[in-house]
Structure formats: structure tokens, C-alpha cells
Amino acid sequence: MTKEPEIRDEYVADYEAFSRNGGSGVPQWFEDLRRAAISQFSATGFPTTRDERWRFTNVARLKDTKFALANGERPTLSLGEVKQHVLGAGADQCLVFLNGRYSKELSSIGGIPQGVLAGSLRDVANSGSKRVERHLAKYAKTSDSPFTALSTAFMSDGAFVYVPQNTIIGEPIQLLFLTASAGRPVVAHPRNLIVVDRNAAASVVESHIGLVDGTYWTNAVTEAVVQENARLHLYRVQREGGEASHTATTQSHQRRDSSFALTTIELGSALSRHDINAVLAGQGAECSLYGLTQIQGRQHVDHHTTIEHARPHCNSWEFFNGIYDDDSRGVFTGRIVVHPGAQQTDSKQTNNNLLLSKGARADSQPQLEIYADDVKCTHGATLGPIDEKALFYLQTRGIEAEAARNLLTYGFGVEILNRIEIAELRDQLDQLVHVRLDEGAERRRAGK
Amino acid sequence: MLEIKNLHAAVDGVAILKGIDLTINAGEVHAIMGPNGSGKSTLAQVLAGHPAYEVTEGSVTYEGRDLLGLEPEERACAGVFLAFQYPVEIHGITNAYFLRAAINAKRKCQDLEELDPIDFMEMLEEKLDVIGWTDSLMERPVNHGFSGGEKKRNEILQMAVLEPKLAVLDETDSGLDIDALKAVADAVNKLRSPDNASLVVTHYQRLLNFIVPDFVHVLARGRIAKSGGKELALELESKGYDWIKEPAGV
């Protein structure tokens, strides 16, 4: 087992090598961001469970293994292998990233409307785009999370999406992050920036899919800027491999009268930690966060959400459901900060956790910090096994016990899946949820 | 159709039913009345197979089969239906999805093909016509956010769809205003036929003005204290339960 300060130094050394080599050739401002970030990481190192924000999530599996930068890996993948993960709607506006790097060959961007920019962050930054410079790393703070610091230090590629003002994109833009065979534990730091300009509307699907069973790590950061009166629905699907770790920050920043919705589905990886930070920085902005976790075995998923009501008359809804089987564990933190002067805030938070086995565990903690006096903030959480009363109710309607159990569990899932407005994505996830339910029922029947 | 003999049942080790005898034939409507705590709801739950109630003595024969040996879902497939006093709320699952799952479970044990969503909706609309309802509450999660009246109506709708042979209505009238009560009773009456039977459990005589029973039984301290025709209900209404002191004829 490597000692923590030593592994921290190794990442700093990796950074030095990276900035001279694979990461070189970027504009000075980009390099400056990275350098500041590695100093930040070097000062704090990995989080420990002594840190309140990391109380329920131990990142030992990240500290105990040295992950090499995935940038150097060049696995090959056929278009056919990629295709099954691409949604039919918007298939021609799909950016594919392999082990963190944009793949022009595997991407299909012919359908991207004129004026809309969707491409490799690296290419756009290198082309001298002021838009990237104006927004990149301006919202996700390196001081908030050591993983954001690492992401910023190793920023190299990811997606840049810019939707110009008054532009409505009907079909979703897809960002597909695939991890394929790597001979050793590798880490990718995909970095995304989405800017939806005034009066524009778009939806983006960000999927992280593991095509390997081995140990690897994805450390993703997405910054979403939703300008005045603009709308963005971001979907996020985490289906990493069974031995993978996934750390991520989704940081949104909203201007006046804008609307941002995030629907995040967590199914994969051994360890997943997703920080969601939503800042309502303009009057009349609305933010909805929906989350579904369905895990089993020894999987661990931690959602750490912060909604900041910085201005008056903003609404936020938060609705997270978790389904935990076997010895899996879920964590939900719902922090809501209402700043002084953010009057007429209306905020509602719900977190329901279903424990399907004795070994499963969930922790739920609302954290309300309210510094204004004319606000409405409600929160509620439930935690427990299948409701026996409901189970009996279904049985009296002729539904066999295991099927009834699955139907009730499915109800937890579908409450969130119903928020997905892309039918094909909803159906696909619906199917994945059902497969897991059937597997669970099979295990229980075999265990009896 | 149903023959209950010397039925004793307990919950958490406390005896509630202490020797019930009751025979119900096809085409009959029986009412079970009685004060709170007399065991009315326990009887309903035992018939449906609630796992918390332990049958300590006696037998229940339903169409020649040992009802108590069947799982709750097997009883449902055999045609036993319980309209719940407190219908359960179910997250996420719409009424339509739930009802289709229930009807298909029943069709499965009848060796019939499953109904697809389109066939199901057709069948549902027929049933809604029969009971005279248009508002079907179909796209809302089961009982979630329903008013008391809507929950009870929803029970009756399920009954209409599942077409039970033996329907047990557990205080379906409690908490209903007179219009909702009439609507529920009306629906139950329309579903009456010579082939099926109902056991109506109620605390109040009021419901029996609308669902007219063939027999009325008064439950007291876990036994049937008195049985009679529909006029017994009226007698109870005017005199209350106090005059029935001891189980009769035992």
C-alpha cells in the first residue's frame, strides 16, 4: 500500500511530465489554470473521511493504486462497437471520446446545426477561442474538491458545446465517453464545457460507459453555463465497468430566467462519487436535479449536491431515488444554500432509498443553510426495505411475491426515469433497470 | 362457495377470531357488522392471506379447496378479492400499469394470453362503462395523492377489472361522503351476479341501504353473535351494538 503523501507526489511528478509532453502546446492561460490546480491538489492531496464532505466515502481504492494517464493509450474500437451506445435521435451529433480523448473517426457530427459548436475542447482551446477562455474552469472550483483540482491540472480533452443565442436544438447532443482495454490502471480526466447562450435551448446526453472489466478511473468535470432565458437539460449516465472508479463534478451556473435540469443515472463502477453544484445566479432561474442510483454487489455511489440560491425568485427541485441490493451502499447529501437577499426562494428536496437486502446501506443528509427570511425550503427522506403492506396489496391482486417485489422496486426507478424526455434513452435505461431487477429476483430465488 | 368453520386467528399472539362459522353461497351478499375491535377486518385479512395473521384453529374451504393453504396471489387467481380498508400507495407505478400487471397475472393462471397495453385499454374502457365511471385515474401512480374517496373507488375499479368470484369489501364505506358512497355501492350492485358473492364488512348500516345484503352477521369479540336478514342491520342502527352481549347459540 502506497502512503498518501508519496502518491500525491507521484501525481505532481506526472503533472510535470504531462505539461512538458502530452499536455504541451496549449495556450498560456490554459497552462496557468493547470499549474494553479496542481498546486491546489499538492496542498490538499486526496480527501479523507475526516473531511465532513467525504464522511461516507472512502477513496482508498484511488489512493492505493497508481493510475497512469490514459492519454498515452490508443485502444482501437470499431464503429460497430460504438454504435450500440449511440441514441438514434441525434445520432449525427455524437461526439465520441475513447479513454478520455476525442476520436474524430468514431464521432458523427454531420447533424450539428450551423452556428452551434460541438467538438473537442482541446482543438477549440488550441484554436484560440475566447469563449473557452472566458468560461473554462471559472465555475468548478479546484478548492471545492481535490478531484476537480486534479481534473483541472490534467485538463487535456473533453467536449466543448456552444449553442448560440436564439438557437433551439431539437435532438440531443451526445457525448459518449468510452473506456476500452488498457493494459494497466489508467485515469482519464474528461473535461466538458457547455455554454447555452441567451434564449437558446438544448439537451445534452453525457454517457460514461466502460467496455472493460479491469481497474481504471474516470475523473470527469462538466461545467454548464446557462445564460439569460436559456434552457439546458443535461442527462448523465454512468455505466462504468465493475472494477472502475468514477469521480465527477457537474457544475452549473445559471443566469436570469434560465432553466437547467440534470437527470443523472448511476448504474456502474465499484466506486462513484458525483458532486453536483448548481448555482442560481440570476433572478427567476429554475433548476431541477433528478437522480437514480441502482446498484448491487459491493458498489458504492455518493451524490453530493449543493444548490446555491444566490438571487431572489429562484426555484429548485431535487428528487433522488436509490435502489440498493446486496452489500451496496448509497450516500446522498442535499445541501441548499440560500444567500442573503435571495428572497422568495422555493426549494424542494426529496430523497428515497430502498434497501433490498440486509447488507445494503444508505445515508441521507439534508443540509439547509438559509440566510434569507422569506423562503420556502422543504426536504424529506425515506429509507427502508420494501413496504410489506404494499407487497401484500400486490399479492392480493394476483401478483406473485418476487414479481411484486420487483414491481415496487421498479416504481422507485420509474419515478426518475419518467423525467427523461428522450424516449429512446428512457426505454434503454428502463430496460437496464429491468435486467437488474430480474437478476436480483433470480439471486433471491436461488438463495432460498 | 365459501365455508368457514370454527375459525380462530391471532395476531402477535393475541387471539382475535375465536370460532367463526359462516357459509356463503354463490349469488349471495353477506354483511358483517360489529363494533370496533370485534374482528371484522381481521376476518377480511385472514381470507386474503395476510401473513401477520396466524390461523390457530379451524378451516376455510373455498370452492372445495383449502383456502388457507394458498398464497395470497393464489387466492387472487382463484377469484378471491379484498377491497382494502386502507388502500396502499405505490411509488411510480401508474394505475394502468398496475392493473395490467394484475389482470395479466390472473390471465396467466387461467392459461390465457397476456393483454398488451392496447387490448388492456379497450377492456378497461368497457369496465368503466359498466360501472359508469369516466374518470379512471389511470395515469396517476397507484393511490398516490388520491383522496379517500378516490382510493375507495379505485378498489372498486380493480374489482370490476379482476371480476372476482368472492369479493370481500373491508369498510369500503368508511370516510366516504354520501355521493361517493352511492357511486361505490352502485358499482358493486352492477357487478352482482348469480355466479359471484360478496362479503361486505362495515361499521355502519348506511352502506347497506345501497348494497342490500341477503344476510347480516354481527361480530362481537371474535365470534358471530347474531345472524339475520337485512332487517338486522336496521335494528343495529336504532339500538346500537350494546344489546348483543354474548354470542348466540354456542
XYZ file of C-alpha atoms in Angstrom:
698
model
C 0.000 0.000 0.000
C 1.404 3.349 -1.014
C 1.434 6.117 1.530
C -0.758 9.050 0.673
C 1.925 11.828 0.522
C 4.008 9.637 -1.766
C 1.189 9.025 -4.204
C 0.357 12.711 -4.120
C 3.952 13.451 -5.120
C 3.659 10.916 -7.909
C 0.703 12.781 -9.385
C 2.645 16.046 -9.103
C 5.546 14.374 -10.923
C 3.084 13.049 -13.512
C 1.848 16.568 -13.952
C 5.360 17.885 -14.617
C 5.918 15.204 -17.232
C 2.480 15.788 -18.732
C 2.878 19.548 -19.022
C 6.202 19.081 -20.846
C 4.983 16.302 -23.031
C 1.422 15.123 -23.794
C -0.159 18.273 -22.418
C 2.154 20.775 -24.056
C 1.325 23.170 -26.835
C -1.700 24.730 -25.187
C -2.232 28.491 -24.769
C -0.608 30.147 -21.770
C -3.901 30.828 -19.947
C -4.722 27.119 -20.190
C -1.342 26.179 -18.807
C -1.758 28.710 -15.987
C -5.055 27.116 -14.948
C -3.429 23.727 -14.799
C -0.447 24.876 -12.817
C -2.607 26.598 -10.202
C -4.714 23.452 -9.949
C -1.811 21.084 -9.357
C -0.573 23.377 -6.584
C -4.021 23.165 -5.067
C -4.024 19.381 -5.278
C -0.495 19.177 -3.971
C -1.556 21.171 -0.915
C -4.577 19.016 -0.042
C -3.979 15.574 -1.525
C -6.832 13.094 -1.629
C -9.778 13.640 0.677
C -10.140 11.569 3.819
C -13.270 10.516 5.680
C -12.295 13.027 8.351
C -13.452 15.700 5.906
C -17.188 16.241 6.512
C -17.883 16.244 2.757
C -16.261 12.832 2.422
C -17.525 11.285 5.627
C -19.301 8.391 3.950
C -16.989 7.770 1.023
C -13.569 6.275 1.372
C -11.403 6.801 -1.695
C -8.708 4.314 -0.611
C -9.045 2.421 -3.871
C -7.879 5.566 -5.659
C -5.043 6.222 -3.235
C -3.766 2.659 -3.144
C -3.378 2.211 -6.864
C -1.224 4.342 -9.071
C -3.170 5.251 -12.181
C -1.240 6.214 -15.280
C -2.630 8.916 -17.536
C -4.863 7.327 -20.127
C -3.848 9.895 -22.725
C -0.996 7.703 -23.866
C -3.228 4.689 -24.524
C -4.546 4.226 -28.029
C -7.018 1.380 -27.983
C -8.874 0.680 -31.179
C -12.584 0.308 -31.427
C -14.782 -0.269 -34.403
C -17.664 1.958 -35.366
C -19.952 -1.025 -34.847
C -18.879 -1.371 -31.226
C -19.629 2.276 -30.640
C -22.936 2.340 -32.445
C -24.873 0.322 -29.898
C -24.288 3.100 -27.384
C -25.461 5.881 -29.658
C -29.073 7.015 -29.491
C -30.908 7.060 -32.792
C -32.221 10.568 -32.159
C -29.263 12.829 -32.686
C -27.015 10.014 -33.926
C -25.375 12.525 -36.255
C -24.460 14.854 -33.412
C -22.492 12.458 -31.292
C -19.001 13.138 -30.014
C -17.110 10.017 -29.018
C -14.196 10.015 -26.610
C -12.036 6.978 -26.167
C -10.096 6.744 -22.894
C -10.649 10.478 -22.479
C -9.545 11.564 -25.940
C -11.737 12.806 -28.728
C -11.982 10.362 -31.594
C -12.768 12.021 -34.875
C -13.168 8.650 -36.583
C -15.770 7.367 -34.145
C -17.693 10.626 -33.836
C -20.522 11.664 -36.075
C -21.118 15.377 -36.143
C -22.773 15.961 -39.508
C -26.093 16.865 -37.916
C -24.834 19.630 -35.708
C -26.737 22.752 -36.753
C -24.938 25.657 -38.248
C -23.667 28.125 -35.692
C -23.571 25.503 -32.973
C -20.135 24.453 -31.910
C -19.637 20.934 -30.658
C -16.204 19.447 -30.721
C -13.024 18.598 -28.928
C -12.233 21.039 -26.130
C -8.559 20.603 -26.882
C -8.980 21.583 -30.527
C -11.182 24.557 -29.726
C -8.892 25.825 -26.973
C -5.881 25.490 -29.239
C -7.670 27.396 -31.966
C -7.669 30.415 -29.659
C -11.383 30.538 -28.868
C -12.168 33.348 -26.494
C -15.347 31.587 -25.463
C -13.469 28.715 -23.965
C -11.052 31.060 -22.243
C -13.926 33.102 -20.814
C -15.680 30.140 -19.218
C -13.357 27.207 -18.751
C -12.630 26.373 -15.104
C -14.388 29.536 -14.000
C -17.205 27.717 -12.171
C -15.967 24.383 -10.864
C -13.611 25.446 -8.094
C -10.438 23.493 -7.529
C -10.773 24.290 -3.832
C -14.160 22.531 -3.677
C -12.808 19.102 -4.429
C -9.341 17.591 -4.855
C -10.755 15.734 -7.840
C -11.755 18.948 -9.556
C -8.215 20.151 -8.849
C -6.787 17.017 -10.463
C -9.165 17.368 -13.404
C -8.072 20.945 -13.977
C -4.404 20.096 -13.587
C -4.657 17.349 -16.195
C -7.133 19.119 -18.493
C -6.421 17.966 -21.941
C -9.588 16.957 -23.764
C -13.314 16.673 -23.496
C -16.290 18.268 -25.171
C -16.963 21.891 -25.849
C -20.547 22.691 -26.758
C -21.672 26.177 -27.578
C -25.271 26.937 -28.505
C -25.593 30.489 -29.837
C -28.393 32.783 -28.797
C -31.934 32.128 -30.017
C -30.967 28.681 -31.240
C -33.155 25.736 -30.335
C -31.682 22.302 -30.884
C -34.356 19.641 -31.096
C -32.287 16.472 -30.934
C -29.867 15.850 -28.100
C -26.146 16.327 -28.486
C -24.467 13.161 -27.296
C -21.149 12.984 -25.519
C -20.019 9.410 -25.300
C -17.060 8.585 -23.084
C -15.869 5.050 -23.598
C -13.116 3.283 -21.794
C -11.674 0.370 -23.717
C -8.867 -2.020 -22.972
C -5.929 -0.627 -21.110
C -3.063 -2.878 -20.073
C -2.695 -1.157 -16.693
C -4.768 1.019 -14.383
C -5.327 4.279 -16.198
C -7.089 7.502 -15.375
C -8.831 9.831 -17.788
C -9.856 13.366 -16.891
C -12.529 14.260 -19.433
C -13.350 17.915 -19.162
C -16.515 19.363 -20.647
C -17.786 22.845 -21.101
C -21.328 23.539 -22.252
C -22.467 27.088 -22.892
C -26.059 27.756 -23.855
C -26.381 31.371 -24.836
C -29.348 33.711 -24.363
C -32.810 32.382 -25.349
C -31.288 29.166 -26.659
C -32.338 25.646 -25.731
C -30.591 22.308 -25.949
C -30.293 18.906 -24.389
C -27.061 17.031 -23.916
C -26.539 13.387 -23.023
C -23.247 12.665 -21.298
C -22.613 8.924 -21.034
C -19.708 7.178 -19.391
C -19.511 3.585 -20.424
C -16.873 1.025 -19.547
C -16.129 -1.614 -22.140
C -13.618 -3.379 -19.883
C -13.809 -5.191 -16.582
C -10.395 -4.075 -15.332
C -9.392 -1.367 -12.916
C -9.494 2.149 -14.269
C -10.590 5.561 -13.153
C -12.615 8.296 -14.795
C -12.414 11.730 -13.229
C -14.855 13.912 -15.126
C -15.807 17.548 -14.756
C -18.594 19.219 -16.690
C -19.270 22.905 -16.442
C -22.603 24.085 -17.805
C -23.347 27.752 -18.313
C -26.975 28.575 -18.948
C -27.328 32.197 -19.979
C -30.309 34.506 -19.682
C -33.628 32.852 -20.546
C -31.846 29.771 -21.920
C -32.715 26.138 -21.244
C -30.496 23.124 -20.864
C -31.438 19.577 -19.985
C -28.344 17.569 -19.230
C -28.612 13.811 -18.938
C -25.826 11.891 -17.351
C -25.487 8.130 -17.480
C -22.761 6.379 -15.521
C -22.229 2.794 -16.674
C -18.558 2.275 -15.962
C -17.067 -1.196 -15.619
C -17.438 -3.212 -12.426
C -13.910 -2.534 -11.160
C -13.851 1.089 -12.229
C -13.901 4.202 -10.118
C -15.782 7.258 -11.208
C -15.392 10.699 -9.693
C -17.194 13.618 -11.201
C -18.346 17.159 -10.766
C -21.259 18.639 -12.630
C -21.180 22.370 -12.101
C -23.949 24.563 -13.456
C -24.150 28.307 -13.495
C -27.434 29.959 -14.380
C -28.321 33.466 -15.379
C -31.631 35.244 -15.105
C -34.833 33.331 -16.058
C -32.873 30.331 -17.241
C -33.781 26.723 -16.713
C -31.418 23.869 -16.038
C -32.350 20.256 -15.489
C -29.963 17.459 -14.709
C -31.096 13.845 -14.769
C -28.351 11.579 -13.591
C -28.454 7.789 -13.622
C -25.835 5.803 -11.758
C -25.591 2.109 -12.536
C -21.943 1.215 -12.892
C -18.482 1.277 -11.276
C -17.302 -0.051 -7.930
C -16.960 3.441 -6.515
C -18.711 6.531 -7.745
C -18.769 9.985 -6.310
C -20.696 12.686 -8.113
C -20.574 16.255 -6.905
C -23.394 18.329 -8.310
C -23.086 22.036 -7.744
C -25.831 24.227 -9.091
C -25.607 27.978 -8.791
C -28.716 30.059 -9.424
C -27.006 33.336 -10.157
C -29.856 35.243 -11.800
C -33.378 36.139 -10.733
C -36.168 33.821 -11.776
C -33.895 30.909 -12.630
C -35.091 27.330 -12.172
C -33.074 24.245 -11.509
C -34.215 20.618 -11.309
C -31.964 17.794 -10.279
C -33.185 14.228 -10.674
C -31.127 11.209 -9.776
C -31.486 7.473 -9.820
C -28.979 5.021 -8.415
C -29.469 1.298 -8.837
C -26.554 -0.757 -7.581
C -25.693 -4.188 -6.226
C -22.724 -6.282 -5.070
C -20.316 -4.028 -3.226
C -20.933 -0.946 -5.347
C -20.840 2.467 -3.719
C -22.449 5.623 -5.099
C -22.271 9.001 -3.410
C -24.249 12.003 -4.659
C -23.082 15.200 -3.085
C -25.331 18.029 -4.201
C -25.192 21.736 -3.493
C -27.750 24.196 -4.778
C -26.912 27.816 -4.238
C -29.742 30.283 -4.364
C -27.734 33.451 -4.917
C -30.562 35.631 -6.254
C -34.266 36.087 -5.428
C -37.245 34.334 -7.057
C -35.441 31.146 -7.973
C -36.908 27.649 -7.754
C -35.074 24.412 -7.248
C -36.339 20.856 -7.184
C -34.305 17.916 -6.185
C -35.557 14.368 -6.416
C -33.164 11.451 -5.902
C -34.109 7.802 -5.590
C -31.753 4.967 -4.734
C -32.190 1.217 -5.057
C -29.576 -0.752 -3.161
C -29.195 -4.511 -3.316
C -26.677 -6.961 -1.786
C -23.955 -5.102 0.131
C -24.103 -1.920 -1.891
C -24.122 1.477 -0.340
C -25.579 4.820 -1.274
C -24.960 8.289 0.034
C -26.978 11.402 -0.645
C -26.148 14.859 0.596
C -28.519 17.639 -0.299
C -27.029 20.956 0.622
C -29.115 24.015 -0.102
C -27.681 27.441 0.489
C -29.957 30.460 0.355
C -27.806 33.561 0.243
C -28.743 36.827 1.961
C -31.226 38.658 -0.234
C -32.328 35.556 -2.141
C -35.942 36.142 -1.110
C -38.877 34.169 -2.482
C -36.712 31.124 -2.891
C -38.745 27.974 -3.373
C -36.815 24.785 -2.885
C -37.953 21.217 -2.524
C -35.798 18.184 -1.905
C -36.789 14.520 -1.804
C -34.549 11.508 -1.333
C -35.993 7.995 -1.218
C -33.830 4.965 -0.585
C -34.893 1.398 -0.994
C -32.797 -1.270 0.698
C -33.373 -4.627 -0.947
C -31.130 -6.663 1.311
C -29.897 -6.675 4.882
C -26.373 -5.848 3.770
C -27.353 -2.738 1.817
C -26.981 0.657 3.390
C -27.861 4.242 2.586
C -27.109 7.539 4.238
C -29.106 10.635 3.526
C -28.324 14.064 4.842
C -30.095 17.281 4.020
C -28.122 20.424 4.832
C -30.048 23.649 4.689
C -28.214 26.916 5.134
C -30.690 29.737 4.930
C -29.615 33.356 5.211
C -32.800 34.994 3.901
C -36.128 35.221 5.710
C -38.779 34.948 3.012
C -38.111 31.497 1.623
C -39.775 28.128 1.289
C -37.493 25.131 1.691
C -38.792 21.623 2.241
C -36.984 18.351 2.358
C -37.892 14.774 3.014
C -36.085 11.463 3.004
C -37.154 7.865 3.302
C -35.029 4.841 3.949
C -36.012 1.241 4.319
C -36.847 -2.125 2.847
C -39.760 -2.939 0.560
C -43.023 -1.914 2.152
C -44.615 -5.164 3.335
C -48.082 -3.623 3.180
C -47.598 -2.739 -0.453
C -46.200 -6.193 -1.143
C -49.299 -7.838 0.325
C -51.525 -5.443 -1.581
C -49.984 -6.503 -4.881
C -50.162 -10.175 -3.945
C -53.871 -9.869 -3.261
C -54.121 -8.658 -6.845
C -52.642 -11.902 -8.063
C -49.040 -10.777 -8.497
C -46.523 -13.355 -7.290
C -44.299 -12.222 -4.394
C -40.997 -11.851 -6.304
C -42.723 -10.117 -9.209
C -44.491 -7.838 -6.735
C -41.180 -7.005 -5.096
C -39.752 -6.101 -8.478
C -42.764 -4.038 -9.424
C -42.459 -1.987 -6.244
C -38.743 -1.556 -6.819
C -39.331 -0.578 -10.412
C -41.665 2.140 -9.124
C -38.700 3.784 -7.424
C -36.793 3.740 -10.678
C -39.549 4.850 -12.969
C -40.297 7.909 -10.840
C -36.968 9.268 -12.033
C -36.891 7.668 -15.479
C -40.166 9.418 -16.266
C -38.287 12.719 -16.134
C -36.294 11.720 -19.189
C -37.759 13.421 -22.220
C -35.761 11.430 -24.782
C -37.923 8.347 -25.338
C -35.134 6.153 -26.615
C -32.873 6.957 -23.664
C -35.720 6.356 -21.250
C -36.526 2.993 -22.845
C -32.896 1.948 -22.862
C -32.462 2.765 -19.178
C -35.813 1.214 -18.371
C -34.533 -1.995 -19.852
C -31.272 -1.843 -17.892
C -33.253 -1.301 -14.690
C -35.427 -4.306 -15.513
C -32.431 -6.517 -16.240
C -31.025 -5.699 -12.801
C -34.363 -6.353 -11.157
C -34.669 -9.723 -12.834
C -31.118 -10.630 -11.847
C -31.892 -9.673 -8.264
C -35.059 -11.768 -8.233
C -33.101 -14.670 -9.715
C -30.484 -14.395 -6.971
C -33.144 -14.295 -4.279
C -34.937 -17.303 -5.714
C -31.647 -19.228 -5.926
C -30.724 -18.212 -2.387
C -33.940 -19.519 -0.908
C -68.718 -21.240 -2.391
C -67.126 -20.372 0.941
C -67.336 -22.355 4.113
C -65.689 -21.027 7.238
C -65.609 -23.475 10.159
C -64.605 -22.684 13.709
C -62.018 -20.172 12.522
C -59.582 -18.914 15.146
C -56.907 -16.374 14.289
C -54.336 -14.383 16.212
C -52.012 -11.510 15.518
C -48.789 -11.163 17.515
C -50.025 -13.967 19.745
C -53.272 -12.168 20.624
C -56.390 -14.144 19.730
C -58.797 -12.046 17.664
C -61.072 -14.519 15.939
C -62.446 -17.101 18.330
C -64.530 -19.500 16.329
C -66.216 -18.082 13.248
C -68.683 -20.223 11.307
C -70.036 -18.824 8.088
C -71.252 -20.225 4.805
C -71.615 -18.108 1.684
C -73.257 -19.397 -1.481
C -72.929 -18.060 -4.992
C -75.250 -15.147 -5.660
C -75.402 -14.053 -2.023
C -74.350 -10.837 -0.361
C -73.405 -11.134 3.275
C -72.761 -8.199 5.562
C -70.522 -8.417 8.588
C -71.149 -5.719 11.131
C -69.810 -5.119 14.567
C -68.152 -2.660 16.871
C -64.511 -1.648 16.601
C -62.191 -4.412 17.664
C -64.718 -7.162 17.092
C -62.525 -8.812 14.457
C -64.252 -7.687 11.235
C -61.122 -6.544 9.473
C -59.155 -9.496 10.795
C -61.615 -11.827 9.121
C -61.177 -9.949 5.845
C -57.381 -10.051 6.117
C -57.335 -13.744 7.007
C -59.437 -14.551 3.965
C -56.992 -12.626 1.764
C -53.995 -14.317 3.365
C -52.227 -11.537 5.249
C -49.024 -13.065 6.664
C -49.301 -11.244 10.005
C -52.471 -13.138 10.930
C -51.966 -16.639 12.195
C -54.785 -19.111 11.883
C -54.688 -21.181 15.056
C -57.724 -23.377 14.518
C -60.495 -24.107 12.073
C -60.760 -24.251 8.304
C -61.816 -22.202 5.317
C -62.960 -24.080 2.243
C -63.359 -22.117 -0.967
C -64.841 -23.940 -3.944
C -63.752 -27.211 -2.471
C -60.170 -26.075 -1.867
C -58.357 -25.346 1.363
C -58.137 -21.557 1.073
C -55.740 -21.207 3.996
C -53.154 -23.341 2.200
C -52.915 -20.871 -0.671
C -50.589 -17.878 -1.019
C -52.354 -14.521 -1.288
C -51.662 -14.394 -5.038
C -53.034 -17.912 -5.491
C -56.228 -16.888 -3.727
C -56.491 -13.911 -6.060
C -56.065 -16.160 -9.065
C -58.766 -18.433 -7.665
C -61.127 -15.468 -7.648
C -60.896 -14.024 -4.141
C -60.649 -10.262 -3.968
C -60.158 -7.962 -0.998
C -61.088 -4.298 -1.280
C -58.809 -2.723 1.314
C -59.949 -0.506 4.114
C -56.715 1.441 3.681
C -55.514 1.024 0.088
C -51.748 1.227 -0.191
C -49.902 3.975 -2.082
C -47.349 2.773 -4.587
C -44.469 4.910 -5.839
C -44.041 5.450 -9.527
C -46.342 2.711 -10.812
C -49.350 4.099 -12.645
C -52.780 2.681 -12.102
C -52.804 1.482 -15.702
C -49.510 -0.381 -15.343
C -50.594 -1.899 -12.047
C -53.996 -3.001 -13.295
C -52.491 -4.548 -16.384
C -49.965 -6.441 -14.245
C -52.852 -7.691 -12.101
C -55.091 -8.720 -14.985
C -52.189 -10.455 -16.698
C -51.284 -12.320 -13.527
C -54.839 -13.571 -13.448
C -54.855 -14.457 -17.134
C -51.610 -16.331 -16.661
C -53.153 -18.663 -14.096
C -56.128 -19.130 -16.413
C -53.731 -20.070 -19.222
C -54.851 -17.066 -21.236
C -52.577 -14.839 -23.278
C -51.388 -11.618 -21.704
C -53.147 -8.431 -22.738
C -50.983 -5.865 -24.468
C -51.477 -2.216 -23.485
C -53.942 -1.612 -26.331
C -56.175 -4.615 -25.593
C -55.981 -3.725 -21.961
C -57.175 -0.163 -22.513
C -60.116 -1.471 -24.541
C -61.080 -3.873 -21.806
C -60.669 -1.140 -19.214
C -62.955 1.220 -21.048
C -65.640 -1.469 -21.150
C -65.354 -1.908 -17.408
C -65.509 1.802 -16.815
C -68.707 1.844 -18.853
C -70.209 -0.976 -16.800
C -69.636 0.838 -13.550
C -70.479 4.182 -15.090
C -67.198 5.974 -14.498
C -65.293 8.096 -16.912
C -62.547 9.410 -14.708
C -60.228 6.480 -14.482
C -57.237 7.938 -12.619
C -55.233 5.698 -14.897
C -52.102 7.700 -15.426
C -51.541 8.564 -11.799
C -49.378 6.440 -9.511
C -51.490 3.894 -7.614
C -53.369 5.663 -4.815
C -50.623 8.261 -4.611
C -52.112 11.581 -3.618
C -55.628 10.172 -4.071
C -58.401 11.445 -1.850
C -60.078 8.951 0.467
C -62.966 8.640 -1.968
C -60.675 8.140 -4.947
C -58.818 5.377 -3.150
C -62.023 3.506 -2.408
C -63.306 3.971 -5.941
C -60.013 2.664 -7.172
C -60.543 -0.512 -5.174
C -63.904 -0.997 -6.807
C -62.426 -0.375 -10.229
C -59.865 -3.106 -9.578
C -62.682 -5.378 -8.547
C -64.524 -4.617 -11.769
C -61.449 -5.392 -13.832
C -60.476 -8.565 -11.982
C -64.044 -9.967 -11.847
C -63.684 -11.926 -8.614
C -65.985 -14.737 -7.604
C -65.770 -13.761 -3.989
C -65.322 -10.089 -3.176
C -64.541 -9.061 0.374
C -65.158 -5.366 0.914
C -63.436 -4.159 4.057
C -65.092 -0.961 5.285
C -65.232 0.357 1.763
C -67.750 2.926 3.026
C -65.659 4.452 5.779
C -64.655 8.018 5.118
C -66.903 8.410 2.086
C -69.390 11.202 1.638
C -72.863 10.208 0.516
C -72.225 10.745 -3.194
C -69.048 8.699 -3.177
C -70.831 6.063 -1.132
C -73.645 5.861 -3.677
C -71.163 5.633 -6.528
C -69.273 2.813 -4.868
C -72.462 0.954 -3.937
C -73.823 1.431 -7.420
C -70.720 -0.103 -8.897
C -70.856 -3.053 -6.520
C -74.503 -3.636 -7.382
C -73.784 -3.624 -11.096
C -71.168 -6.298 -10.566
C -73.559 -8.563 -8.679
C -74.408 -11.810 -10.446
C -75.728 -15.294 -9.621
C -72.186 -16.640 -10.023
C -70.377 -14.480 -7.543
C -70.745 -13.500 -3.940
C -69.765 -10.623 -1.691
C -68.819 -10.258 1.918
C -69.329 -6.651 2.950
C -67.594 -5.640 6.148
C -68.901 -2.410 7.585
C -69.208 -0.486 10.766
C -72.229 1.483 9.610
C -75.645 0.422 8.449
C -75.674 3.287 5.954
C -73.867 1.331 3.218
C -76.475 -1.433 3.428
C -79.182 0.967 2.273
C -77.403 0.896 -1.044
C -75.898 -2.568 -1.123
C -78.779 -4.628 0.159
C -77.481 -7.804 1.808
C -79.176 -11.187 1.912
C -77.700 -11.886 5.325
C -76.354 -9.760 8.132
C -73.996 -11.102 10.781
C -72.934 -9.282 13.898
C -69.432 -9.924 15.098
C -68.586 -9.458 18.746
C -65.386 -10.443 20.496
C -64.239 -12.607 17.647
C -67.436 -14.578 17.120
C -70.654 -14.190 15.231
C -73.059 -13.101 17.943
C -76.153 -12.842 15.811
C -77.223 -13.509 12.249
C -80.320 -12.410 10.404
C -81.727 -10.803 7.292
C -81.284 -7.228 6.135
C -83.642 -6.023 8.866
C -80.989 -6.898 11.457
C -78.907 -4.042 10.146
C -81.747 -1.613 10.805
C -82.171 -2.955 14.282
C -78.478 -2.384 14.923
C -78.798 1.114 13.583
C -81.506 2.010 16.083
C -80.264 0.037 19.092
C -76.504 0.134 18.661
C -74.299 -2.866 19.438
C -74.663 -2.957 23.198
C -77.736 -5.197 23.271
C -75.752 -8.001 21.711
C -73.996 -9.280 24.793
C -72.979 -12.831 24.206
C -72.511 -14.924 21.126
C -75.782 -16.685 20.472
C -76.290 -20.382 20.150
C -72.879 -21.522 21.293
